[in-house]
Amino acid sequence: MNAPQILEKQVTGATIWLTGLPSAGKTTIAYELADTLRAEGRQVEVLDGDEIREYLSAGLGFSREDRHTNVQRIGYLAELLARNGVLALVPVIAPYADSRDAVRKRHQVGGTAYVEVHVATPVDVCSVRDVKGLYAKQAAGELKGLTGVDDPYEAPESPDLRIESQNQTVQESAAAVRALLTERGLAA
């Protein structure tokens, strides 16, 4: 006699990539959304760009090539988590369109859900927020290559969602991402 098969509900993972300028609100929105999704019983990981740089991409600089390598490493890790049922929230600048496109293609090839969110906060608002003091250092001549100021940021032309965080609360921004996930069958 065969043992009965236990059927488990398949949980769909996804990568939710939040891109935007430094101090745009990407990480704040990601952690707010993570709290909501975890309260609903979902497995969620936030792949914070600063933490990834410290632990997985230590030694990389900020040249175009190093930034591309960093984004590809994060994209690989996000896709690995997502294809195993985790919602991977990825708040990273990822300034170059070709790097983000390569990550999207990796997900498409693997059949893994990918959602791109552009946190489209204007540079003047970001410089006032200046969470890490980067804009002040750049203005004082202590920092060169600040994305969106003296290094390019190629804004997504067709993101799945565009958030103007200066016009809404963190909770409203997170709710907008959550609504998109629900619409796509990635959240209840």
mmCIF file of C-alpha atoms in Angstrom:
data_model
loop_
_atom_site.group_PDB
_atom_site.id
_atom_site.type_symbol
_atom_site.label_atom_id
_atom_site.label_comp_id
_atom_site.label_asym_id
_atom_site.label_seq_id
_atom_site.Cartn_x
_atom_site.Cartn_y
_atom_site.Cartn_z
ATOM 1 C CA MET A 1 0.000 0.000 0.000
ATOM 2 C CA ASN A 2 1.317 3.433 -0.889
ATOM 3 C CA ALA A 3 1.709 6.076 1.771
ATOM 4 C CA PRO A 4 -0.671 9.009 1.346
ATOM 5 C CA GLN A 5 0.838 11.998 -0.322
ATOM 6 C CA ILE A 6 0.879 15.228 1.587
ATOM 7 C CA LEU A 7 0.147 18.171 -0.630
ATOM 8 C CA GLU A 8 1.515 21.478 0.490
ATOM 9 C CA LYS A 9 0.216 24.762 -0.757
ATOM 10 C CA GLN A 10 2.805 26.223 -3.105
ATOM 11 C CA VAL A 11 3.937 29.603 -1.844
ATOM 12 C CA THR A 12 4.987 31.969 -4.572
ATOM 13 C CA GLY A 13 8.097 33.964 -3.933
ATOM 14 C CA ALA A 14 9.116 37.104 -5.760
ATOM 15 C CA THR A 15 11.796 39.735 -5.938
ATOM 16 C CA ILE A 16 10.560 43.257 -5.278
ATOM 17 C CA TRP A 17 13.341 45.556 -6.467
ATOM 18 C CA LEU A 18 13.127 49.111 -5.096
ATOM 19 C CA THR A 19 15.455 51.430 -7.008
ATOM 20 C CA GLY A 20 16.016 55.153 -6.583
ATOM 21 C CA LEU A 21 18.465 57.806 -5.479
ATOM 22 C CA PRO A 22 20.274 57.763 -2.127
ATOM 23 C CA SER A 23 17.831 58.842 0.642
ATOM 24 C CA ALA A 24 14.810 58.328 -1.638
ATOM 25 C CA GLY A 25 13.111 56.128 0.982
ATOM 26 C CA LYS A 26 13.737 52.682 -0.552
ATOM 27 C CA THR A 27 14.916 50.951 2.612
ATOM 28 C CA THR A 28 12.317 52.588 4.846
ATOM 29 C CA ILE A 29 9.524 51.467 2.518
ATOM 30 C CA ALA A 30 11.013 47.959 2.271
ATOM 31 C CA TYR A 31 11.107 47.476 6.052
ATOM 32 C CA GLU A 32 7.565 48.837 6.458
ATOM 33 C CA LEU A 33 6.337 46.421 3.772
ATOM 34 C CA ALA A 34 8.315 43.548 5.314
ATOM 35 C CA ASP A 35 6.577 44.063 8.660
ATOM 36 C CA THR A 36 3.157 43.946 6.984
ATOM 37 C CA LEU A 37 3.948 40.836 4.952
ATOM 38 C CA ARG A 38 5.461 39.001 7.922
ATOM 39 C CA ALA A 39 2.342 39.783 9.983
ATOM 40 C CA GLU A 40 0.420 37.979 7.214
ATOM 41 C CA GLY A 41 2.618 34.921 7.654
ATOM 42 C CA ARG A 42 4.874 35.385 4.631
ATOM 43 C CA GLN A 43 8.583 34.615 4.560
ATOM 44 C CA VAL A 44 10.322 37.896 3.782
ATOM 45 C CA GLU A 45 13.945 38.959 3.534
ATOM 46 C CA VAL A 46 15.178 42.510 3.045
ATOM 47 C CA LEU A 47 18.410 42.572 1.061
ATOM 48 C CA ASP A 48 19.605 46.023 2.069
ATOM 49 C CA GLY A 49 22.146 47.406 -0.387
ATOM 50 C CA ASP A 50 24.403 48.742 2.387
ATOM 51 C CA GLU A 51 24.478 45.399 4.191
ATOM 52 C CA ILE A 52 25.162 43.493 0.965
ATOM 53 C CA ARG A 53 28.071 45.836 0.202
ATOM 54 C CA GLU A 54 29.496 45.188 3.652
ATOM 55 C CA TYR A 55 29.117 41.404 3.704
ATOM 56 C CA LEU A 56 28.902 40.068 0.127
ATOM 57 C CA SER A 57 30.503 42.777 -1.954
ATOM 58 C CA ALA A 58 33.253 43.989 0.366
ATOM 59 C CA GLY A 59 36.165 45.246 -1.666
ATOM 60 C CA LEU A 60 34.073 46.527 -4.542
ATOM 61 C CA GLY A 61 34.302 50.202 -5.297
ATOM 62 C CA PHE A 62 31.864 52.470 -7.087
ATOM 63 C CA SER A 63 33.087 52.228 -10.669
ATOM 64 C CA ARG A 64 30.455 51.289 -13.235
ATOM 65 C CA GLU A 65 31.874 47.744 -13.376
ATOM 66 C CA ASP A 66 31.898 47.326 -9.591
ATOM 67 C CA ARG A 67 28.363 48.675 -9.296
ATOM 68 C CA HIS A 68 27.251 46.222 -12.002
ATOM 69 C CA THR A 69 28.934 43.318 -10.172
ATOM 70 C CA ASN A 70 27.274 44.340 -6.907
ATOM 71 C CA VAL A 71 23.826 44.504 -8.529
ATOM 72 C CA GLN A 72 24.319 41.094 -10.167
ATOM 73 C CA ARG A 73 25.296 39.520 -6.836
ATOM 74 C CA ILE A 74 22.229 40.979 -5.169
ATOM 75 C CA GLY A 75 20.068 39.878 -8.099
ATOM 76 C CA TYR A 76 21.384 36.317 -7.886
ATOM 77 C CA LEU A 77 20.691 36.119 -4.156
ATOM 78 C CA ALA A 78 17.214 37.651 -4.552
ATOM 79 C CA GLU A 79 16.288 35.202 -7.310
ATOM 80 C CA LEU A 80 17.552 32.278 -5.229
ATOM 81 C CA LEU A 81 15.365 33.334 -2.298
ATOM 82 C CA ALA A 82 12.356 34.134 -4.480
ATOM 83 C CA ARG A 83 12.347 30.816 -6.317
ATOM 84 C CA ASN A 84 12.224 29.163 -2.882
ATOM 85 C CA GLY A 85 9.052 30.963 -1.796
ATOM 86 C CA VAL A 86 10.544 34.013 -0.109
ATOM 87 C CA LEU A 87 9.497 37.565 -0.881
ATOM 88 C CA ALA A 88 12.872 39.252 -1.354
ATOM 89 C CA LEU A 89 12.640 43.009 -0.884
ATOM 90 C CA VAL A 90 15.660 44.654 -2.475
ATOM 91 C CA PRO A 91 16.147 48.373 -1.697
ATOM 92 C CA VAL A 92 19.250 49.273 -3.719
ATOM 93 C CA ILE A 93 20.202 52.242 -5.855
ATOM 94 C CA ALA A 94 21.151 50.090 -8.880
ATOM 95 C CA PRO A 95 21.842 53.190 -10.980
ATOM 96 C CA TYR A 96 22.264 51.583 -14.407
ATOM 97 C CA ALA A 97 19.382 50.329 -16.537
ATOM 98 C CA ASP A 98 21.456 47.542 -18.129
ATOM 99 C CA SER A 99 22.327 46.112 -14.702
ATOM 100 C CA ARG A 100 18.680 46.109 -13.608
ATOM 101 C CA ASP A 101 17.648 44.606 -16.967
ATOM 102 C CA ALA A 102 20.132 41.761 -16.491
ATOM 103 C CA VAL A 103 18.596 40.985 -13.094
ATOM 104 C CA ARG A 104 15.077 41.055 -14.576
ATOM 105 C CA LYS A 105 16.190 38.680 -17.363
ATOM 106 C CA ARG A 106 17.716 36.267 -14.820
ATOM 107 C CA HIS A 107 14.329 36.118 -13.123
ATOM 108 C CA GLN A 108 12.464 35.654 -16.424
ATOM 109 C CA VAL A 109 14.725 32.778 -17.468
ATOM 110 C CA GLY A 110 14.098 31.068 -14.150
ATOM 111 C CA GLY A 111 10.362 31.780 -14.200
ATOM 112 C CA THR A 112 10.678 33.764 -10.977
ATOM 113 C CA ALA A 113 8.402 36.732 -10.309
ATOM 114 C CA TYR A 114 10.125 40.122 -10.429
ATOM 115 C CA VAL A 115 8.605 43.504 -9.635
ATOM 116 C CA GLU A 116 10.477 46.755 -10.197
ATOM 117 C CA VAL A 117 9.494 49.733 -8.055
ATOM 118 C CA HIS A 118 10.999 53.127 -8.798
ATOM 119 C CA VAL A 119 11.076 55.275 -5.674
ATOM 120 C CA ALA A 120 11.134 58.471 -7.717
ATOM 121 C CA THR A 121 12.006 61.002 -5.066
ATOM 122 C CA PRO A 122 13.575 64.165 -6.559
ATOM 123 C CA VAL A 123 17.245 64.808 -5.782
ATOM 124 C CA ASP A 124 16.434 68.070 -3.946
ATOM 125 C CA VAL A 125 14.169 66.155 -1.529
ATOM 126 C CA CYS A 126 16.778 63.402 -1.106
ATOM 127 C CA SER A 127 19.470 65.968 -0.341
ATOM 128 C CA VAL A 128 17.315 67.459 2.421
ATOM 129 C CA ARG A 129 16.675 63.994 3.900
ATOM 130 C CA ASP A 130 20.375 63.075 3.493
ATOM 131 C CA VAL A 131 20.051 60.047 5.764
ATOM 132 C CA LYS A 132 23.751 59.099 5.512
ATOM 133 C CA GLY A 133 25.214 62.578 5.052
ATOM 134 C CA LEU A 134 26.283 61.794 1.479
ATOM 135 C CA TYR A 135 24.870 64.931 -0.107
ATOM 136 C CA ALA A 136 26.566 67.121 2.520
ATOM 137 C CA LYS A 137 29.897 65.365 1.900
ATOM 138 C CA GLN A 138 29.501 65.792 -1.855
ATOM 139 C CA ALA A 139 28.666 69.496 -1.457
ATOM 140 C CA ALA A 140 31.753 69.946 0.760
ATOM 141 C CA GLY A 141 33.954 68.291 -1.873
ATOM 142 C CA GLU A 142 34.642 65.263 0.352
ATOM 143 C CA LEU A 143 32.808 62.787 -1.893
ATOM 144 C CA LYS A 144 32.798 62.263 -5.631
ATOM 145 C CA GLY A 145 30.589 59.937 -7.656
ATOM 146 C CA LEU A 146 27.330 60.501 -5.770
ATOM 147 C CA THR A 147 24.548 58.876 -7.749
ATOM 148 C CA GLY A 148 22.166 61.438 -9.171
ATOM 149 C CA VAL A 149 24.498 64.365 -8.496
ATOM 150 C CA ASP A 150 27.867 63.807 -10.167
ATOM 151 C CA ASP A 151 27.364 60.185 -11.214
ATOM 152 C CA PRO A 152 24.475 59.055 -13.406
ATOM 153 C CA TYR A 153 21.212 57.511 -12.297
ATOM 154 C CA GLU A 154 19.255 55.987 -15.155
ATOM 155 C CA ALA A 155 15.669 56.055 -13.944
ATOM 156 C CA PRO A 156 13.516 53.117 -15.030
ATOM 157 C CA GLU A 157 11.442 53.996 -18.094
ATOM 158 C CA SER A 158 8.681 51.467 -17.392
ATOM 159 C CA PRO A 159 8.773 50.286 -13.784
ATOM 160 C CA ASP A 160 5.948 48.130 -12.516
ATOM 161 C CA LEU A 161 5.220 50.879 -9.989
ATOM 162 C CA ARG A 162 6.494 54.426 -9.503
ATOM 163 C CA ILE A 163 6.302 55.914 -6.007
ATOM 164 C CA GLU A 164 6.813 59.602 -5.304
ATOM 165 C CA SER A 165 7.631 59.246 -1.631
ATOM 166 C CA GLN A 166 7.676 62.987 -1.052
ATOM 167 C CA ASN A 167 3.904 63.037 -1.680
ATOM 168 C CA GLN A 168 2.818 60.243 0.673
ATOM 169 C CA THR A 169 3.630 58.592 3.971
ATOM 170 C CA VAL A 170 5.874 55.553 4.307
ATOM 171 C CA GLN A 171 2.779 53.513 5.149
ATOM 172 C CA GLU A 172 1.013 54.707 1.970
ATOM 173 C CA SER A 173 4.090 53.880 -0.123
ATOM 174 C CA ALA A 174 4.333 50.386 1.370
ATOM 175 C CA ALA A 175 0.588 49.892 0.859
ATOM 176 C CA ALA A 176 0.949 50.786 -2.831
ATOM 177 C CA VAL A 177 3.592 48.084 -3.266
ATOM 178 C CA ARG A 178 1.465 45.643 -1.271
ATOM 179 C CA ALA A 179 -1.542 46.369 -3.520
ATOM 180 C CA LEU A 180 0.532 45.622 -6.630
ATOM 181 C CA LEU A 181 1.683 42.323 -5.106
ATOM 182 C CA THR A 182 -1.920 41.391 -4.372
ATOM 183 C CA GLU A 183 -2.971 42.320 -7.904
ATOM 184 C CA ARG A 184 -0.263 40.013 -9.284
ATOM 185 C CA GLY A 185 -1.132 37.129 -6.980
ATOM 186 C CA LEU A 186 2.068 37.467 -4.960
ATOM 187 C CA ALA A 187 0.380 38.416 -1.678
ATOM 188 C CA ALA A 188 -3.002 37.545 -0.171
#
